[in-house]
CSV table of C-alpha atoms in Angstrom, one decimal:
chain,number,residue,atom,x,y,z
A,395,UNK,CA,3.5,-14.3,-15.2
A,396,UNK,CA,5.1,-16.7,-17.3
A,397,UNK,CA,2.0,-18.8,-16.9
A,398,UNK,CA,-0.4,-16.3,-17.9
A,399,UNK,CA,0.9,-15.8,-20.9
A,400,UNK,CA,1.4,-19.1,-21.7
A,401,UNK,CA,-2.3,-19.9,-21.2
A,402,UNK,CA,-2.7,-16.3,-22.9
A,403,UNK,CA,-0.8,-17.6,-26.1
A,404,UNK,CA,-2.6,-21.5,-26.0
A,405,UNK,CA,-5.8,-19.4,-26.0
A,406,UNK,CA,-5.4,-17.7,-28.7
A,407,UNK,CA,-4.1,-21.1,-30.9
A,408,UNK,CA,-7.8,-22.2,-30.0
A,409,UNK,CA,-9.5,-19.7,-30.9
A,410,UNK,CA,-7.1,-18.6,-34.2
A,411,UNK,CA,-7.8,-22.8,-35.4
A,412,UNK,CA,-11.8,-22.7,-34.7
A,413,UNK,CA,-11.8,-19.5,-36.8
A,414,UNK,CA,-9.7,-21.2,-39.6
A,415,UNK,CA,-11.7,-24.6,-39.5
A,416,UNK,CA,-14.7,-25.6,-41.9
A,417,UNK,CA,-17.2,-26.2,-39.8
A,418,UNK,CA,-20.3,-28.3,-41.3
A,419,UNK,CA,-21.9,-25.2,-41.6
A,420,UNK,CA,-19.5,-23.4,-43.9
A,421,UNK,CA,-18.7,-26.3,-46.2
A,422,UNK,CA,-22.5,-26.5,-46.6
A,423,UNK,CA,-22.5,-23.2,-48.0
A,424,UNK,CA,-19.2,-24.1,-49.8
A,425,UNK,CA,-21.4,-26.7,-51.3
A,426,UNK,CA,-24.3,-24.2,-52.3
A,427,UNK,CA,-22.2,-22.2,-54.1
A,428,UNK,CA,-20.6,-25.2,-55.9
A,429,UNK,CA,-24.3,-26.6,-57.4
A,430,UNK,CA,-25.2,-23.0,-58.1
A,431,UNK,CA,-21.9,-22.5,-60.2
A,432,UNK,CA,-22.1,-25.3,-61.9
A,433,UNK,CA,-26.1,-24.9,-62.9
A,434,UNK,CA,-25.0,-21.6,-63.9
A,435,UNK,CA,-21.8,-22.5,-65.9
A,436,UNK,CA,-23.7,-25.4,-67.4
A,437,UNK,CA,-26.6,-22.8,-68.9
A,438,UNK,CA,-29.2,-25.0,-67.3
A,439,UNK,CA,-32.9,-24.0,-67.2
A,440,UNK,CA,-34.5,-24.9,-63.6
A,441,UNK,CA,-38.5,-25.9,-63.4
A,442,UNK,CA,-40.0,-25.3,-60.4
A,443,UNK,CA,-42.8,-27.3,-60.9
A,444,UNK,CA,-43.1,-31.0,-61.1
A,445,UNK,CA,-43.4,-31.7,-65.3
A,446,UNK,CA,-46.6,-34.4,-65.9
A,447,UNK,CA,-45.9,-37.7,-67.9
A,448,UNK,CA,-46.0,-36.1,-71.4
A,449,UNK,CA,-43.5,-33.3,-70.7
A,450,UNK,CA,-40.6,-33.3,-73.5
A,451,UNK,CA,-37.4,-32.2,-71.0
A,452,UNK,CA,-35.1,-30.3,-73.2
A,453,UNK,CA,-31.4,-31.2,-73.1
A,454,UNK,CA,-30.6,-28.4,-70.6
A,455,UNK,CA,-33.6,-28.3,-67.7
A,456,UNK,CA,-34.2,-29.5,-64.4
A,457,UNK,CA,-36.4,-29.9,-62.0
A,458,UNK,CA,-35.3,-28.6,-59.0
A,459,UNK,CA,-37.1,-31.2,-56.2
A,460,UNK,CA,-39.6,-29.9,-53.7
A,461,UNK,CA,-39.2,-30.4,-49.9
A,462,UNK,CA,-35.7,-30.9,-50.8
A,463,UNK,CA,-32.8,-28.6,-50.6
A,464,UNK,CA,-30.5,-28.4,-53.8
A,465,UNK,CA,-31.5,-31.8,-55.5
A,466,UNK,CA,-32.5,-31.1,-59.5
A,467,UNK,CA,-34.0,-34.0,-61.4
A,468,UNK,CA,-34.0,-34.2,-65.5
A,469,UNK,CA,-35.6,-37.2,-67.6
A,470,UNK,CA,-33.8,-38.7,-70.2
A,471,UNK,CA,-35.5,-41.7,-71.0
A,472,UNK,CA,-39.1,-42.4,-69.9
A,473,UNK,CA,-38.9,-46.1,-69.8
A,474,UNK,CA,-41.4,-48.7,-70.2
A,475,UNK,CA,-45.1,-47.7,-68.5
A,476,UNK,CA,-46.9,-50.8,-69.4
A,477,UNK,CA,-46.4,-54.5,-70.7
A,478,UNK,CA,-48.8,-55.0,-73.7
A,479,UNK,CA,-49.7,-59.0,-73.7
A,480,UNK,CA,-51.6,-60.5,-76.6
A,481,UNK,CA,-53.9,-63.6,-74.8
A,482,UNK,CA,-54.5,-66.6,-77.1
A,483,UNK,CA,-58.3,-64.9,-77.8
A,484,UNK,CA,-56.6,-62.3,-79.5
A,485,UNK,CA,-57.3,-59.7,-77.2
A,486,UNK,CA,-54.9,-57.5,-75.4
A,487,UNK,CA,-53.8,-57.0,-71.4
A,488,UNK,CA,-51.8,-54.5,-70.3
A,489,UNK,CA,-50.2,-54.8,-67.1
A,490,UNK,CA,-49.1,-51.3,-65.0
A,491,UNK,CA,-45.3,-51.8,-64.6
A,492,UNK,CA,-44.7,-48.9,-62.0
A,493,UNK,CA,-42.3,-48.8,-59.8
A,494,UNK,CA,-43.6,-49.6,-56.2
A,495,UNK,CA,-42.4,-49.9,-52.4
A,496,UNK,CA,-39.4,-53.0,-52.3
A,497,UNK,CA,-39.0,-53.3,-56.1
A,498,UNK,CA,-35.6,-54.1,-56.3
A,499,UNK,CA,-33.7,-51.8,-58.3
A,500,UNK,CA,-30.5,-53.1,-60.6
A,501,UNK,CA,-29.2,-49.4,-61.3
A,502,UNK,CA,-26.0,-48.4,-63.6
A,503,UNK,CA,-24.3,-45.1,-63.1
A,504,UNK,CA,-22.0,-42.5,-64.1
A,505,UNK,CA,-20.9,-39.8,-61.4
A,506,UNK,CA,-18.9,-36.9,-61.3
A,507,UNK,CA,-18.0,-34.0,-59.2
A,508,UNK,CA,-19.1,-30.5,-59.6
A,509,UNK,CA,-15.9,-28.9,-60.5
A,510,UNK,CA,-14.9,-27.4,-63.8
A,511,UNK,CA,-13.0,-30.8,-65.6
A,512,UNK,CA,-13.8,-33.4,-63.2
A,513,UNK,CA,-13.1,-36.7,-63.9
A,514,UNK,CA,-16.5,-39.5,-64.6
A,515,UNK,CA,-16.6,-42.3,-62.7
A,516,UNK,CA,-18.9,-45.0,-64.5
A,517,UNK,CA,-20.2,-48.2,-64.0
A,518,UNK,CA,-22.1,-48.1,-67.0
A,519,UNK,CA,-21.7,-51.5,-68.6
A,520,UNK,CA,-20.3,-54.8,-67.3
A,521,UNK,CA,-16.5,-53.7,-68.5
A,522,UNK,CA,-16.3,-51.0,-66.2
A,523,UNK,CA,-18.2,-52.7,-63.0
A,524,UNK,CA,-19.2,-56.9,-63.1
A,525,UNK,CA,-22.4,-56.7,-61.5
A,526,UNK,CA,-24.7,-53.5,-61.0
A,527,UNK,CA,-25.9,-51.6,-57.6
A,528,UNK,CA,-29.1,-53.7,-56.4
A,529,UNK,CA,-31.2,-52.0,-54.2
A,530,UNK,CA,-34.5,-52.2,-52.6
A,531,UNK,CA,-36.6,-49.1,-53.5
A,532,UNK,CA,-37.2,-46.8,-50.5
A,533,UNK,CA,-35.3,-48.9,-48.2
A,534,UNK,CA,-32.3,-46.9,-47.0
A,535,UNK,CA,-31.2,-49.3,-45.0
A,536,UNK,CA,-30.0,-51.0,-48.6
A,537,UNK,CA,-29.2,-47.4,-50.1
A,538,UNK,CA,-28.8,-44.7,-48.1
A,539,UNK,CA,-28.9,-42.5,-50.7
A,540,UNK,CA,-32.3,-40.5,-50.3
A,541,UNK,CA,-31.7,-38.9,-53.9
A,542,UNK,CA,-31.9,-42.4,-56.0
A,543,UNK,CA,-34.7,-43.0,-54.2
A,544,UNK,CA,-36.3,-40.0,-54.7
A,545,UNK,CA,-35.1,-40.2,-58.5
A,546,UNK,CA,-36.4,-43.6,-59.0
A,547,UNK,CA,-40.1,-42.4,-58.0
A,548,UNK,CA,-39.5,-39.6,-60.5
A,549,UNK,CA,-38.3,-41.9,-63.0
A,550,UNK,CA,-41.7,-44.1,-62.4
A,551,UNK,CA,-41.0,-47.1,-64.7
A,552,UNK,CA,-38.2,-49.8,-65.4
A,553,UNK,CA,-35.8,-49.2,-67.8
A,554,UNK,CA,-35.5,-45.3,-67.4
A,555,UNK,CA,-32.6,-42.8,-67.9
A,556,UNK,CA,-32.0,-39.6,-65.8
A,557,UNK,CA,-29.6,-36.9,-64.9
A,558,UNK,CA,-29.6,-36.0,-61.2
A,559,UNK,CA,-27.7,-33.3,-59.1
A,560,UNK,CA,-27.1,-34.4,-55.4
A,561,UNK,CA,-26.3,-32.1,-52.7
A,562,UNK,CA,-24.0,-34.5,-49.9
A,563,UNK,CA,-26.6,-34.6,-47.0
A,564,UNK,CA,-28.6,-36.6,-50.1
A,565,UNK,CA,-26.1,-38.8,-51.2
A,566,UNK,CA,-24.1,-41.5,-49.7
A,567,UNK,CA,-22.2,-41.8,-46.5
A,568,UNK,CA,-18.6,-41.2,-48.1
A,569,UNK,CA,-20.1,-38.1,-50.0
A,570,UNK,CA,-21.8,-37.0,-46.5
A,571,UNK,CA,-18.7,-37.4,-44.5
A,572,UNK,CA,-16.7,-34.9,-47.3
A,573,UNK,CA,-19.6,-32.5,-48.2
A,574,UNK,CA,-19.2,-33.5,-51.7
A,575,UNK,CA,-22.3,-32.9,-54.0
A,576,UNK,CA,-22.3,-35.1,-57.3
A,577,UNK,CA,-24.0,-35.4,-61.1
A,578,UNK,CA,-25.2,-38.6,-61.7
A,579,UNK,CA,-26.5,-40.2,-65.1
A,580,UNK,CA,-28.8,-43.2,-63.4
A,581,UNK,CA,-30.1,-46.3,-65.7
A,582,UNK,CA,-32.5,-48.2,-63.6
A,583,UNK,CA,-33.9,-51.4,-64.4
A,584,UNK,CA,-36.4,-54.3,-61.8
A,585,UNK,CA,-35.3,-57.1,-61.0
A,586,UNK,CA,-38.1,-59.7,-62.0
């Protein structure tokens, strides 16, 4: 008898701690709800569609990625398309300087959380962090951040500026681990 209801009362401790718990699945949702409060609370305007070269983003919209869950996108700074060069004729070349397959990236940041006063991490300018993150782009091997990547080919050209919203399962390991979704302001640069 005794021993019934001792493996009566560990059963229910099992089955009261797997109810309690925050399974993957539930701090994904927790996680939804986050980037959807703070779109919200920030008054942002989300773009379905993919703006062309000459879109003027407005202060407050996004792009919200396809084939990507919960990853928005806005361009602050276009950067540098093309490198004009006057030849000793006098004539000009211009020389494409987009961003292409194992360019490596020299990226500045600033990050923060999604909550209401979180605290900015930046390594902005060589005060705050020595060296920048170098990268290879689209080598996550180097990065395994799928969202700068995928920001860097919306970004196009060196010395851009953008605003980008990662969900966790898009940013890096640590952020992955914790389910923690993240703002970033991302300056990117090439190496020559």
């Amino acid at each position: 008898m005794k021993k019934s209801i001792l493996l009566w009362l560990i059963g229910v401790v099992i089955i009261a701690a797997g109810c309690n718990s925050n399974t993957y699945s539930r701090l994904r949702d927790k996680e939804d709800r986050l980037i959807a409060n703070y779109l919200s609370r920030n008054n942002y305007t989300i773009v379905t569609e993919e703006p062309d070269d000459n879109h003027v983003w407005g202060e407050k919209e996004f792009y919200k990625v396809k084939g990507v869950d919960n990853l928005y996108f806005r361009l602050i700074s276009r950067g540098d398309s093309v490198l004009v060069d006057t030849l000793s004729d006098g004539k000009k070349d211009t020389l494409d300087l987009s961003i292409v397959a194992n360019d490596v990236i020299i990226a500045r940041y600033k990050r923060w959380e999604l909550t209401e006063n979180a605290d900015t991490l930046s390594y902005w300018t060589t005060l705050e962090q020595a060296y920048p993150y170098e990268f290879h782009y689209l080598n996550t091997t180097e990065c395994e951040a799928v969202a700068w990547h995928l920001a860097v080919g919306l970004m196009e050209y060196p010395n851009s500026v953008c605003e980008i919203i990662v969900p966790s399962k898009l940013g890096f390991s640590a952020e992955q681990s914790t389910v923690t979704p993240y703002a970033y302001i991302l300056k990117i640069n090439v190496k020559p």
